[in-house]
Short mmCIF file of C-alpha atoms in Angstrom, two decimals:
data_model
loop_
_atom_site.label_atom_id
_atom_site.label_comp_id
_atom_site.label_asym_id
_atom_site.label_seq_id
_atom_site.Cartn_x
_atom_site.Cartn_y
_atom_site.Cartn_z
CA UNK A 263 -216.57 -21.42 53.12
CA UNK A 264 -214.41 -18.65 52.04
CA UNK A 265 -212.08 -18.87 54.75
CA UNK A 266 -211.63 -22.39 53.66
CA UNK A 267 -211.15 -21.60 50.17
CA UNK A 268 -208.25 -18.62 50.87
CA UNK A 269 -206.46 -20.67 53.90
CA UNK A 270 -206.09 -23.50 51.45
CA UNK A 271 -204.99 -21.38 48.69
CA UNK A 272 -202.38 -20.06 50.86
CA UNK A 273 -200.91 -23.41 52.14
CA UNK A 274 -201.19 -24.67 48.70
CA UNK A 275 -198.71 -22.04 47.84
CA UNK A 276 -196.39 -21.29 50.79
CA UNK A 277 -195.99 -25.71 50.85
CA UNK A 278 -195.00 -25.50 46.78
CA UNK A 279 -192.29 -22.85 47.86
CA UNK A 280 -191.06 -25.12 51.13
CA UNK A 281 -191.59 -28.51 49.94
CA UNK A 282 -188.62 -30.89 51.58
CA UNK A 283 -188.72 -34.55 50.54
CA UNK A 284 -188.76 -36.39 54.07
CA UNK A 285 -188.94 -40.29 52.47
CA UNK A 286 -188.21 -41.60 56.06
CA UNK A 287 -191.56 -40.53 57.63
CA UNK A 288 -195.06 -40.90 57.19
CA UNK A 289 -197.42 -38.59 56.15
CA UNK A 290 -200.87 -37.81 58.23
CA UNK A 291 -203.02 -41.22 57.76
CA UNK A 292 -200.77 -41.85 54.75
CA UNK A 293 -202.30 -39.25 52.68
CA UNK A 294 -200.60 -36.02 50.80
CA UNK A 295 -198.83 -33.59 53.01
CA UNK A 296 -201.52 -30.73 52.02
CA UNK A 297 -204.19 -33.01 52.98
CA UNK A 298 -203.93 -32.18 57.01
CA UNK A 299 -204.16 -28.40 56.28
CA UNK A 300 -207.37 -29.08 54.66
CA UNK A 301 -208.54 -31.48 57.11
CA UNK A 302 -207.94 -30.13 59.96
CA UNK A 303 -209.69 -26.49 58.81
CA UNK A 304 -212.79 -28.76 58.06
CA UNK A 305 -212.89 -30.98 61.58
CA UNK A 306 -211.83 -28.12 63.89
CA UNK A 307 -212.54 -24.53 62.58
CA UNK A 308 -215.77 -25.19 60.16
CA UNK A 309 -217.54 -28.11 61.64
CA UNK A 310 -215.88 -28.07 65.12
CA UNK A 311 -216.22 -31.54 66.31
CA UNK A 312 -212.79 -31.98 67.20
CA UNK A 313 -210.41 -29.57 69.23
CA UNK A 314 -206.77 -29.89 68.06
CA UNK A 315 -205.75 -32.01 70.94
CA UNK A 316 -208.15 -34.83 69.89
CA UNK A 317 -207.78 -34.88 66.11
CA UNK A 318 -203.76 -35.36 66.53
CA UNK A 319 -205.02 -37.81 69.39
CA UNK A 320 -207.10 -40.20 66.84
CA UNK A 321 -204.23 -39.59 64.35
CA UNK A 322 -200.98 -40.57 66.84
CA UNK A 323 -203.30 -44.06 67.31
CA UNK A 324 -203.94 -44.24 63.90
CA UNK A 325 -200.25 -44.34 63.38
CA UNK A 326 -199.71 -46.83 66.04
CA UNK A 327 -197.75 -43.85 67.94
CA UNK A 328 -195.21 -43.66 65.27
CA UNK A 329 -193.82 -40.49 63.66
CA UNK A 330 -195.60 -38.52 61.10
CA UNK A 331 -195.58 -35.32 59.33
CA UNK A 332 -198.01 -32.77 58.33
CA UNK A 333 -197.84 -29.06 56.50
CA UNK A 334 -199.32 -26.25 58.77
CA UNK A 335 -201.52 -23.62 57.57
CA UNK A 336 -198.44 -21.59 55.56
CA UNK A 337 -196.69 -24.09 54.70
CA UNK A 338 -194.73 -25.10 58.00
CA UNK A 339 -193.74 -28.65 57.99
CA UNK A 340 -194.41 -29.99 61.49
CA UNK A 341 -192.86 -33.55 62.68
CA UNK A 342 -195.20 -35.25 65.53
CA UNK A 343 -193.99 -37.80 68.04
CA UNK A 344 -194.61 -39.71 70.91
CA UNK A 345 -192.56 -42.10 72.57
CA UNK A 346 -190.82 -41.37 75.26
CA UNK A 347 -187.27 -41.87 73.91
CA UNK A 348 -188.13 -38.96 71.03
CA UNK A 349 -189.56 -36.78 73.77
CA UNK A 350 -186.63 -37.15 75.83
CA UNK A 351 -184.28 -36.35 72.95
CA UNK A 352 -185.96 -33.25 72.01
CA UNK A 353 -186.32 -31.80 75.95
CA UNK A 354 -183.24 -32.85 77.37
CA UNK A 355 -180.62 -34.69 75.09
CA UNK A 356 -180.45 -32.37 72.03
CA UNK A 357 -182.23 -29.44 74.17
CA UNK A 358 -180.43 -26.87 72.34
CA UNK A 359 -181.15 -27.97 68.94
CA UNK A 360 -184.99 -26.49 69.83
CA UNK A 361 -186.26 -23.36 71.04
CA UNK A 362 -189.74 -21.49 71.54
CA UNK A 363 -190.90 -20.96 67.55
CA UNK A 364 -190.29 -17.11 66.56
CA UNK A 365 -194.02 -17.08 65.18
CA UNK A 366 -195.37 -17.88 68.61
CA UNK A 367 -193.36 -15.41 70.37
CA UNK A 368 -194.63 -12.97 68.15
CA UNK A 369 -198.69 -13.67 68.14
CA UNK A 370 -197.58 -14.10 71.66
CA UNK A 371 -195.76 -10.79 72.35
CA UNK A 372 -198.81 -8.55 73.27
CA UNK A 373 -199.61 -10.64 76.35
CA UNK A 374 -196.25 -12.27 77.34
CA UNK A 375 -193.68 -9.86 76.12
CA UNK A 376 -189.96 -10.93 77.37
CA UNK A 377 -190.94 -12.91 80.07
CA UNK A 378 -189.93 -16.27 80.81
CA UNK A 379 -192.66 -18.20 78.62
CA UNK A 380 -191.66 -16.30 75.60
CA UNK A 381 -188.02 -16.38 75.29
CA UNK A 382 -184.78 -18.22 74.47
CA UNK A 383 -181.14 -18.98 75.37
CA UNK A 384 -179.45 -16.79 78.20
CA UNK A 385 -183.20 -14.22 78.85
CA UNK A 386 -184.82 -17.80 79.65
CA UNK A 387 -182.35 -18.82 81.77
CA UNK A 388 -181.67 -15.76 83.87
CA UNK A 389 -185.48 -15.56 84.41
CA UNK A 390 -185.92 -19.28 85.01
CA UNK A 391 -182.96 -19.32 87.37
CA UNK A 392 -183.82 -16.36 89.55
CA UNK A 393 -187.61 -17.53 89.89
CA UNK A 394 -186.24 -20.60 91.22
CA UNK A 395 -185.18 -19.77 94.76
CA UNK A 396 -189.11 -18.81 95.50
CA UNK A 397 -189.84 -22.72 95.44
CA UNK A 398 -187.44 -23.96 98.41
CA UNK A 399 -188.95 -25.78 101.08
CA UNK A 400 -188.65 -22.99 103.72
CA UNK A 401 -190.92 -20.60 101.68
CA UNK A 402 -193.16 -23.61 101.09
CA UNK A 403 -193.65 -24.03 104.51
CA UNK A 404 -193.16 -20.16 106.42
CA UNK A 405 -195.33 -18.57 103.89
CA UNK A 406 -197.14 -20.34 100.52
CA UNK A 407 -198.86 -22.78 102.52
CA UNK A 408 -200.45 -20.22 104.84
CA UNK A 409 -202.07 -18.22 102.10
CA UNK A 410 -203.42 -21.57 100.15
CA UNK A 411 -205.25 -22.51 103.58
CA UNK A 412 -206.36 -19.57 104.28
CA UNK A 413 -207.79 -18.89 100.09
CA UNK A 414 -208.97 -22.64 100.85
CA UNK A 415 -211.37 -21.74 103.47
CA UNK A 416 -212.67 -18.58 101.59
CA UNK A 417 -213.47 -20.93 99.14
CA UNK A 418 -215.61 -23.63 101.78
CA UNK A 419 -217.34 -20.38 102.81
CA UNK A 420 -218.55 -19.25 99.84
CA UNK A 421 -219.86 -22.60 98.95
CA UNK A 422 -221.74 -22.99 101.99
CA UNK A 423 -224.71 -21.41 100.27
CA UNK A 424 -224.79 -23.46 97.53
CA UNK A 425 -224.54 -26.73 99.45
CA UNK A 426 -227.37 -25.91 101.60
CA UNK A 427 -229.68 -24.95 98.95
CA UNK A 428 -228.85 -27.75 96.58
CA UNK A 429 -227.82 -24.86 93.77
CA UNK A 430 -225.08 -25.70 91.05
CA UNK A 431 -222.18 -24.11 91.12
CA UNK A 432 -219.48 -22.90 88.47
CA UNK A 433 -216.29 -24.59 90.33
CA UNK A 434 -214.03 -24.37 87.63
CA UNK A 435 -214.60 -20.27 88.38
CA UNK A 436 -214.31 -20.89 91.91
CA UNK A 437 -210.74 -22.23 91.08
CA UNK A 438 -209.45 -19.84 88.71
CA UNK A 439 -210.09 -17.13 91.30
CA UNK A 440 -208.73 -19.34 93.93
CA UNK A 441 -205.28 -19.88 91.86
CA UNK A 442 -205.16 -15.85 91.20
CA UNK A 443 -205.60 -14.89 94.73
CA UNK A 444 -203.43 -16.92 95.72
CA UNK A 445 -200.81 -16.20 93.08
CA UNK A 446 -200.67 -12.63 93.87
CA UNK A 447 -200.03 -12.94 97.52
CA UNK A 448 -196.90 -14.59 96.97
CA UNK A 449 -195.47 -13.29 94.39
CA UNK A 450 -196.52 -9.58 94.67
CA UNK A 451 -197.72 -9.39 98.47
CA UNK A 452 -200.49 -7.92 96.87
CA UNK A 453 -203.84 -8.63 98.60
CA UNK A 454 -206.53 -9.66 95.76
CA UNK A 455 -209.93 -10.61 96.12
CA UNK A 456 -211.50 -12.07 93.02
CA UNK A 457 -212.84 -14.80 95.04
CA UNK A 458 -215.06 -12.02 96.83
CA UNK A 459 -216.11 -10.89 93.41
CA UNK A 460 -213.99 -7.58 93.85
CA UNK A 461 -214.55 -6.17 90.23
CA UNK A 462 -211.24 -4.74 89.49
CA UNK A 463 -209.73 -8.17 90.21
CA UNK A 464 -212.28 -10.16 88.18
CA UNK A 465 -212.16 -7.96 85.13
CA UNK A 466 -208.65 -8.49 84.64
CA UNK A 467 -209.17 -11.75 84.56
CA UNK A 468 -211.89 -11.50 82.37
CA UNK A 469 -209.89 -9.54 79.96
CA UNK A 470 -207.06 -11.94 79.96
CA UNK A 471 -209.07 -14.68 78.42
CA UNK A 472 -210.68 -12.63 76.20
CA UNK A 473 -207.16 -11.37 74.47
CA UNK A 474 -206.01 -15.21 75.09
CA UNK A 475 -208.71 -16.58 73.18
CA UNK A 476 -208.25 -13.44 70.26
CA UNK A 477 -204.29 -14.47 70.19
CA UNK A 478 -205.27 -17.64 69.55
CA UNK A 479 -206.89 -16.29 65.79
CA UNK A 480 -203.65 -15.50 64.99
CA UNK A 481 -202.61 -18.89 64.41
CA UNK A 482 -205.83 -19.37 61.81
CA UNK A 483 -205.15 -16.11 59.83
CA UNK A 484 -201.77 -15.61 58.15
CA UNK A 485 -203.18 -12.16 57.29
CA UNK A 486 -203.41 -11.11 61.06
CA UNK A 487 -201.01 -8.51 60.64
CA UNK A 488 -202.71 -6.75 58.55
CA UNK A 489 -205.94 -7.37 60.75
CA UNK A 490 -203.81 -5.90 63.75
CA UNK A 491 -202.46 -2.91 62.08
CA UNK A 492 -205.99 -2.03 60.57
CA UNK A 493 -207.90 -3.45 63.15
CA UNK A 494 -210.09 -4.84 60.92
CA UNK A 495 -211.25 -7.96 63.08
CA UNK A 496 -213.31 -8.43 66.05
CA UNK A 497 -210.47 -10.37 67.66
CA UNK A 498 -207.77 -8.03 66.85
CA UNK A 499 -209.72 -5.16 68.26
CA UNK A 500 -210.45 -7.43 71.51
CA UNK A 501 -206.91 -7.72 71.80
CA UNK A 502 -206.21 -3.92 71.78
CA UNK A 503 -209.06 -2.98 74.29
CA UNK A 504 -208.03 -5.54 76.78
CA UNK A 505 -204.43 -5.35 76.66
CA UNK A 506 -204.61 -1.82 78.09
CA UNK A 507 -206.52 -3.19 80.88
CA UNK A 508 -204.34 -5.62 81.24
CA UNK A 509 -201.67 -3.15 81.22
CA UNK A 510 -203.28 -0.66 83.80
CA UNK A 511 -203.89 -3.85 86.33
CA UNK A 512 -200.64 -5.13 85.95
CA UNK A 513 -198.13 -1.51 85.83
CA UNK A 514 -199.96 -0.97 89.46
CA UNK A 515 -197.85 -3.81 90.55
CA UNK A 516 -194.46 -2.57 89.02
CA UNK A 517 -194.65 0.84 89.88
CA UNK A 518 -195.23 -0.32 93.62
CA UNK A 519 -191.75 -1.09 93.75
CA UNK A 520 -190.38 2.27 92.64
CA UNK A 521 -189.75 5.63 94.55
CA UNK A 522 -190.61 9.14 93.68
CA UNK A 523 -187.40 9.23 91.59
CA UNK A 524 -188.20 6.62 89.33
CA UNK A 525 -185.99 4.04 90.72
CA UNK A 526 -186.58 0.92 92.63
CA UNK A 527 -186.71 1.24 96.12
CA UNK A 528 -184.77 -0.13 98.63
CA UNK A 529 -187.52 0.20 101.25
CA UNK A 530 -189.98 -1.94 99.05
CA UNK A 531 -187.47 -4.74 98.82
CA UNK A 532 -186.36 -4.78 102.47
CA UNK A 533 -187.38 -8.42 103.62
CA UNK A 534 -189.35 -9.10 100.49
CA UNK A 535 -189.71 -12.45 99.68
CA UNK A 536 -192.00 -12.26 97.15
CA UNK A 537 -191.09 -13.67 93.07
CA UNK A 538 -190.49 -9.89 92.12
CA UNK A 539 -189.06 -8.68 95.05
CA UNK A 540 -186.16 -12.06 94.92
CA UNK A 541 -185.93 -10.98 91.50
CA UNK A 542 -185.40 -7.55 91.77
CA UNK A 543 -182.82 -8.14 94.85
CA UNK A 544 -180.68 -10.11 92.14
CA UNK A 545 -180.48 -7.99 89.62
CA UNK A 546 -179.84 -5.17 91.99
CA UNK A 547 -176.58 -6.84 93.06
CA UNK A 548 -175.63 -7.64 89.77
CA UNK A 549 -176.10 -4.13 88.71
CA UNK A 550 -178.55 -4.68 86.14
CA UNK A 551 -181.67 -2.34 85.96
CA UNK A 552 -184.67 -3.24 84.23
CA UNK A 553 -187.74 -1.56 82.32
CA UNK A 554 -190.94 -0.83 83.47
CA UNK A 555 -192.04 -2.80 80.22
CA UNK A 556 -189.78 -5.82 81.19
CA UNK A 557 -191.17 -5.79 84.75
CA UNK A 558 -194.43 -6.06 83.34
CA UNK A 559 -193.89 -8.75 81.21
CA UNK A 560 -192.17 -10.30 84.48
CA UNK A 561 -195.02 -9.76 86.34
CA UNK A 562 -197.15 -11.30 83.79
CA UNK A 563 -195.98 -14.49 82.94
CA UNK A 564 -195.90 -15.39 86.49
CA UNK A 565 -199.66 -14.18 87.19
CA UNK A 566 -200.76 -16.54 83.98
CA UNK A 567 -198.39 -19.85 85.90
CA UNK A 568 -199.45 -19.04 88.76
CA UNK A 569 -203.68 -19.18 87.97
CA UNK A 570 -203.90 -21.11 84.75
CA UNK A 571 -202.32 -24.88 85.20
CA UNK A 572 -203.76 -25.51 88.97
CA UNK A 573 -206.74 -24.18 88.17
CA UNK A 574 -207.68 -26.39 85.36
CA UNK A 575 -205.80 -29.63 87.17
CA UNK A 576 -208.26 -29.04 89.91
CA UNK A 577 -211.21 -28.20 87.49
CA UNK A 578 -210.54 -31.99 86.47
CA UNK A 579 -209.62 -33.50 89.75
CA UNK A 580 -213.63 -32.71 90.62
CA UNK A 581 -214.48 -33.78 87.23
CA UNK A 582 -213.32 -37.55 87.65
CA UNK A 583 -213.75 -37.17 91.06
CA UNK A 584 -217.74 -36.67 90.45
CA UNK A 585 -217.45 -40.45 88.21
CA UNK A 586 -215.85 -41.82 91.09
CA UNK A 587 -217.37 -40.73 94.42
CA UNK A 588 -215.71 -44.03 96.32
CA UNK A 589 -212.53 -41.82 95.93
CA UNK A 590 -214.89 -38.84 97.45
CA UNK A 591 -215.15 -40.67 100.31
CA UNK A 592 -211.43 -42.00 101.04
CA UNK A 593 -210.29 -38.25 100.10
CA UNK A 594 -212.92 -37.16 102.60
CA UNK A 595 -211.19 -39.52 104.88
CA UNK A 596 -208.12 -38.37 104.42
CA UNK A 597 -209.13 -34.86 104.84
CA UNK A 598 -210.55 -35.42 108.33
CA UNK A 599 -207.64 -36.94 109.64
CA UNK A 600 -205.52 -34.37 108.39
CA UNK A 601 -207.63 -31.76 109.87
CA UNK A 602 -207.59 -33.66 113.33
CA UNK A 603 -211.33 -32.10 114.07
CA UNK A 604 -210.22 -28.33 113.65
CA UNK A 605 -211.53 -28.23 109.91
CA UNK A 606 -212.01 -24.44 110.19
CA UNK A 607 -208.39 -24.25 110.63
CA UNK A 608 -206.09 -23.28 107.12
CA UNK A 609 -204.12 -26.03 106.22
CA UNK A 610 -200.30 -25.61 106.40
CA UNK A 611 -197.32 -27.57 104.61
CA UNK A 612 -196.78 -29.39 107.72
CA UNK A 613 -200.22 -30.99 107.85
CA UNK A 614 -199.97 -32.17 104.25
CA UNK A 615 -196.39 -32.85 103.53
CA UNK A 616 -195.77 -36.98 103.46
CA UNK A 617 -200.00 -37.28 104.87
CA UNK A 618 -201.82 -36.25 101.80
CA UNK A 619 -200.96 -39.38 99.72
CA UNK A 620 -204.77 -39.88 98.63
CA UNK A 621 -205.20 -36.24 97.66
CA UNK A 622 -201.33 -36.54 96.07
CA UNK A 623 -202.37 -39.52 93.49
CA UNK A 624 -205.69 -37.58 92.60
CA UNK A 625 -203.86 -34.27 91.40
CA UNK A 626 -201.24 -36.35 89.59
CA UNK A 627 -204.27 -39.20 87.71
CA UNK A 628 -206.19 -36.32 86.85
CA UNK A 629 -202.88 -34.52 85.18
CA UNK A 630 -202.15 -37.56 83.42
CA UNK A 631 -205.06 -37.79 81.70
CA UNK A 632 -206.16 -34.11 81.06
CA UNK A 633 -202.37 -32.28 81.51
CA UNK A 634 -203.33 -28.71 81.32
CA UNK A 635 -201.05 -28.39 78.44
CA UNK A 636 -202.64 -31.50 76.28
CA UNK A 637 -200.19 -30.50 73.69
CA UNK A 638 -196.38 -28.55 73.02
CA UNK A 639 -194.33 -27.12 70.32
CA UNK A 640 -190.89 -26.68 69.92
CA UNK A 641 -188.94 -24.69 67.16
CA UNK A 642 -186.08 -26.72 64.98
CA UNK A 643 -182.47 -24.60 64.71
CA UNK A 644 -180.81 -27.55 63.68
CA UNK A 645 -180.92 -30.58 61.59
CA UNK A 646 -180.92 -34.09 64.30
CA UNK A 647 -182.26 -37.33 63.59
CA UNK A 648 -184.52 -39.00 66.19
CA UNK A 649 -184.08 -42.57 68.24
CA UNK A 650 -186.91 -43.59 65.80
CA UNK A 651 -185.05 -42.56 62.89
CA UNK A 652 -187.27 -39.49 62.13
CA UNK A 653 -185.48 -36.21 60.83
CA UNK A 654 -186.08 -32.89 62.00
CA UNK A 655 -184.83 -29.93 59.92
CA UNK A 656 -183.98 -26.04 60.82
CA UNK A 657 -187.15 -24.14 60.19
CA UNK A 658 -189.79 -27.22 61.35
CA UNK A 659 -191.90 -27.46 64.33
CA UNK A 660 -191.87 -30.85 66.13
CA UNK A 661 -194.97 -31.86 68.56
CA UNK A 662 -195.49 -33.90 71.23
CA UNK A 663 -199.11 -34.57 72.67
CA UNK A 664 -198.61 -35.46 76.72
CA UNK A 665 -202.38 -36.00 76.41
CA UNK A 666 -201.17 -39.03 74.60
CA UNK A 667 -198.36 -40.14 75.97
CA UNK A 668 -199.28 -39.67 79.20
CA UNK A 669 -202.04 -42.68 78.17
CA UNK A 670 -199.52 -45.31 76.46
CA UNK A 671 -200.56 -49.11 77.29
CA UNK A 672 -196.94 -49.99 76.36
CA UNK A 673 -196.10 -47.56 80.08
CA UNK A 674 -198.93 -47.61 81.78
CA UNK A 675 -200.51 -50.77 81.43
CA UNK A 676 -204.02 -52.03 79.72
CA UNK A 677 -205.95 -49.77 82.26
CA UNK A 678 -203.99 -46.46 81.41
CA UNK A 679 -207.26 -45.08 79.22
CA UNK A 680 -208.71 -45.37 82.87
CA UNK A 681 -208.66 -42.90 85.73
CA UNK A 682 -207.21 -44.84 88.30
CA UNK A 683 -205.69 -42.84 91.22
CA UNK A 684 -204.67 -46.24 93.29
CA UNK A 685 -201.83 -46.64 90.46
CA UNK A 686 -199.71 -44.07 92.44
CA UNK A 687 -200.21 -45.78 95.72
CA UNK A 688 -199.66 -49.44 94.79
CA UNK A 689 -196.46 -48.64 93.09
CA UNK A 690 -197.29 -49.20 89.82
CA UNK A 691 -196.84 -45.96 88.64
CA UNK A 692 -193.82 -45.08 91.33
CA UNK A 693 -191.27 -45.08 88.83
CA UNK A 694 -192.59 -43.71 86.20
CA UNK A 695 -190.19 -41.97 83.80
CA UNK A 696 -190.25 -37.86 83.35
CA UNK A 697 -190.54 -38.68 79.73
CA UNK A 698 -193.70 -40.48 80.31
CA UNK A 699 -195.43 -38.21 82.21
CA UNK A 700 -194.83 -34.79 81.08
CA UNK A 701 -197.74 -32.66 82.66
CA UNK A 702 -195.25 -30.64 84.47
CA UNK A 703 -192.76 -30.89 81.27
CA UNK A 704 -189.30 -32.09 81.46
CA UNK A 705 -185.93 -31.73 81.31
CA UNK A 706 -183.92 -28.03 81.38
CA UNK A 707 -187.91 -26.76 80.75
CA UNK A 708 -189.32 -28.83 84.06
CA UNK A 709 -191.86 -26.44 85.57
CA UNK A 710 -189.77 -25.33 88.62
CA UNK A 711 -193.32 -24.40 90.26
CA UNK A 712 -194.27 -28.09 90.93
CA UNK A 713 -193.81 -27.96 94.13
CA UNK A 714 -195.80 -25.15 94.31
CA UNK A 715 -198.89 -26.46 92.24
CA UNK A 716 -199.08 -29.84 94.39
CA UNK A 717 -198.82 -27.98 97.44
CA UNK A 718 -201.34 -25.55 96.35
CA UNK A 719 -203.57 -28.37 94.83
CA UNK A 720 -203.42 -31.08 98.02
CA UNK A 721 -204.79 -28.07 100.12
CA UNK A 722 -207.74 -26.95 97.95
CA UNK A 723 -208.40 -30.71 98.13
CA UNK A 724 -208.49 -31.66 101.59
CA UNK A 725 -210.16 -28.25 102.95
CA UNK A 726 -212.97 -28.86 100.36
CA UNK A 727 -213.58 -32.41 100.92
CA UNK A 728 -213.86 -31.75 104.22
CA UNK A 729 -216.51 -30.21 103.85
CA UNK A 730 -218.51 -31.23 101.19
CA UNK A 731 -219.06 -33.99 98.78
CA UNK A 732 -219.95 -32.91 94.49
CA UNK A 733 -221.73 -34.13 91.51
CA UNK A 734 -222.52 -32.83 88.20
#
């Protein structure tokens, strides 16, 4: 009850000092602009029968997916839309008008540093454009595809026991250390084994969710600062323990790549094809030398692309998979004539690429309805006005819920509340626009590791499903 009282003290405040009149959109369910601050703290943080995602979900219908505005905790005025036209003019046509909000790069800064998730302008580009050459089609094929299969079977191994003795199983764990395995092989060469249960491996990911979930506090407290330089919370002291161990785990990577000198080493980068080692080729033809810290950061940010999205896409592929076990059986199908009878066998980009469409359509459904980013935030430098008239000003945060838009009956049809994998084999969801389907984002900020993820995804799929069949 005290938090209450103080957070709503302090937006009370902070929105008297920032007040803007904005006559030309709604307010959240028509109320005052204060009234969401209060709201929300009562649904999601004191009673906690809503997580963000939904609440702003019943609220975007409530609206009849127009525009509205609300006042963050602080003060913040934040502009939500949804329609595809407004999402396309904030990610692609007035791009540069928005950039990652200065608030979240700070909270942020202890995990993600300066690497490609937490900056702007030329830093994000550089890092976004160099990372790009790891996804062409030959490493797809020659190398990424390999170490998925082979990960894949690990993972039909160590479900064996399981199976046979009728146990549950945490599969959403099974994943996770799937996706983190795998990252690391390709984008380090660095052999991992948290699927194994090897503890060095595991505890780093058990400390990265721990200081993800403690980040996330800083978003509730406007006092955090304080908190962090006192450590006078639970969550801020998390954060300190486990970003050393993060730290530790992660430098071992970096400082593979140097000599005794201190300098990167041309013998580590001969022939490497890794993320890092493409990386550190550029910049050593350019010139440019880089940090230790800044290779970290680097190093990072790709770890947390690499393991978090796939993992939780699959999570909910077996989730909707377990409601629907007809499409067990036709992926099962699929699966064994993929495999041709050699099921042991790892899976390789040739024996997916243009066969997989069953196990294709159930990574995308299951994206469309639970994207693992159910919601995004951009940052306002400029003042632009909206296809549906809505203003944005310098200093607001706009919001777009693909959780929502990603389920619009004006795009997707009366069904698109239903998970319904046949709509991207009978071509009704063929061409579906980028702005209607943003699990893997769009515009300048598409997620250039697509390729990667549905590769990474249709093989999980088709090795495990032919092999077994789930339930809850």
């Amino acid at each position: 009850m005290m938090l209450f009282i103080v957070l709503a003290l302090m937006a009370v405040a902070a929105y008297m000092l920032r007040r803007r009149s904005r006559k030309n959109v709604e307010t959240l369910y028509g109320r005052g602009e204060l009234f969401a601050t209060f709201d929300i703290v009562r649904r999601v943080l004191i009673k906690g029968d809503q997580t963000m995602p939904e609440y702003f979900k019943d609220a975007i219908e409530y609206h009849g997916y127009r525009p509205f505005q609300w006042s963050q905790v602080g003060g913040k005025n934040a502009l939500v839309i949804t329609h595809p036209d407004d999402v396309k003019f904030l990610l692609k046509d007035e791009f540069n008008a928005f950039v990652k909000d200065p608030t979240f790069t700070e909270k942020f800064d202890v995990l993600l540093g300066q690497g490609i998730f937490n900056v702007n302008g030329e830093m994000w580009k550089d890092q976004r454009t160099t990372m790009s050459h790891m996804f062409n089609r030959r490493l797809l094929r020659e190398r990424m595809s390999t170490v998925f299969g082979t990960h894949a079977q690990d993972m039909v191994n160590i479900l064996r026991t399981p199976a046979q003795s009728g146990e549950s199983y945490n599969i959403q764990t099974l994943f996770y250390c799937y996706t983190f395995d795998c990252i690391n092989m390709i984008a380090f060469n660095r052999q991992v084994n948290s699927l194994a249960g090897v503890e060095k491996d595991v505890s780093f990911q058990r400390s990265f969710d721990v200081i993800q979930g403690s980040v996330i506090d800083r978003f509730l407290l406007p006092w955090w600062k304080v908190n962090r330089l006192l450590q006078l919370s639970a969550s801020e002291r998390n954060i300190t323990d486990h970003a050393k161990r993060i730290d530790k785990y992660v430098y071992e990577v970096v400082d593979s790549y140097y000599n005794e000198a201190g300098e990167i080493s041309d013998d580590a980068l001969q022939g490497d094809q890794t993320m890092t080692g493409l990386f550190l080729e550029a910049a050593k033809q350019e010139g440019t030398t880089y940090s230790r810290k800044f290779l970290r950061d680097l190093v990072f940010n790709v770890v947390i692309a690499g393991r978090d999205t796939t993992a939780s896409a699959l999570t909910s592929c077996i989730q909707y998979l377990c409601d629907h076990p007809e499409w067990q059986d036709k992926l099962g199908a699929e699966a064994k004539e993929v495999f041709n009878g050699n099921t042991q066998e790892a899976l390789t980009f040739d024996d997916v690429e243009g066969r997989s469409p069953i196990a294709e359509a159930i990574f995308l459904e299951s994206l469309r309805l639970n994207p693992a980013a159910p919601f995004n935030e951009r940052y306002c430098v400029k003042e632009v006005t909206f296809p549906s008239g809505a203003k944005a000003y310098p200093g607001d945060a706009v919001q777009w819920y693909p959780i929502v838009t990603n389920r619009l009956k004006e795009f997707w049809g009366e069904d698109a509340e239903e998970w319904d994998p046949s709509r991207w084999l009978d071509g009704k969801a063929k061409n579906y626009d980028e702005f209607m389907y943003t699990a893997f984002h769009s515009g300048p900020h598409m997620c250039i590791g697509k390729p990667l993820a549905m590769l990474e995804g249709k093989i999980a799929l088709l090795t495990l499903f032919a092999h077994f069949r789930f339930t809850k």
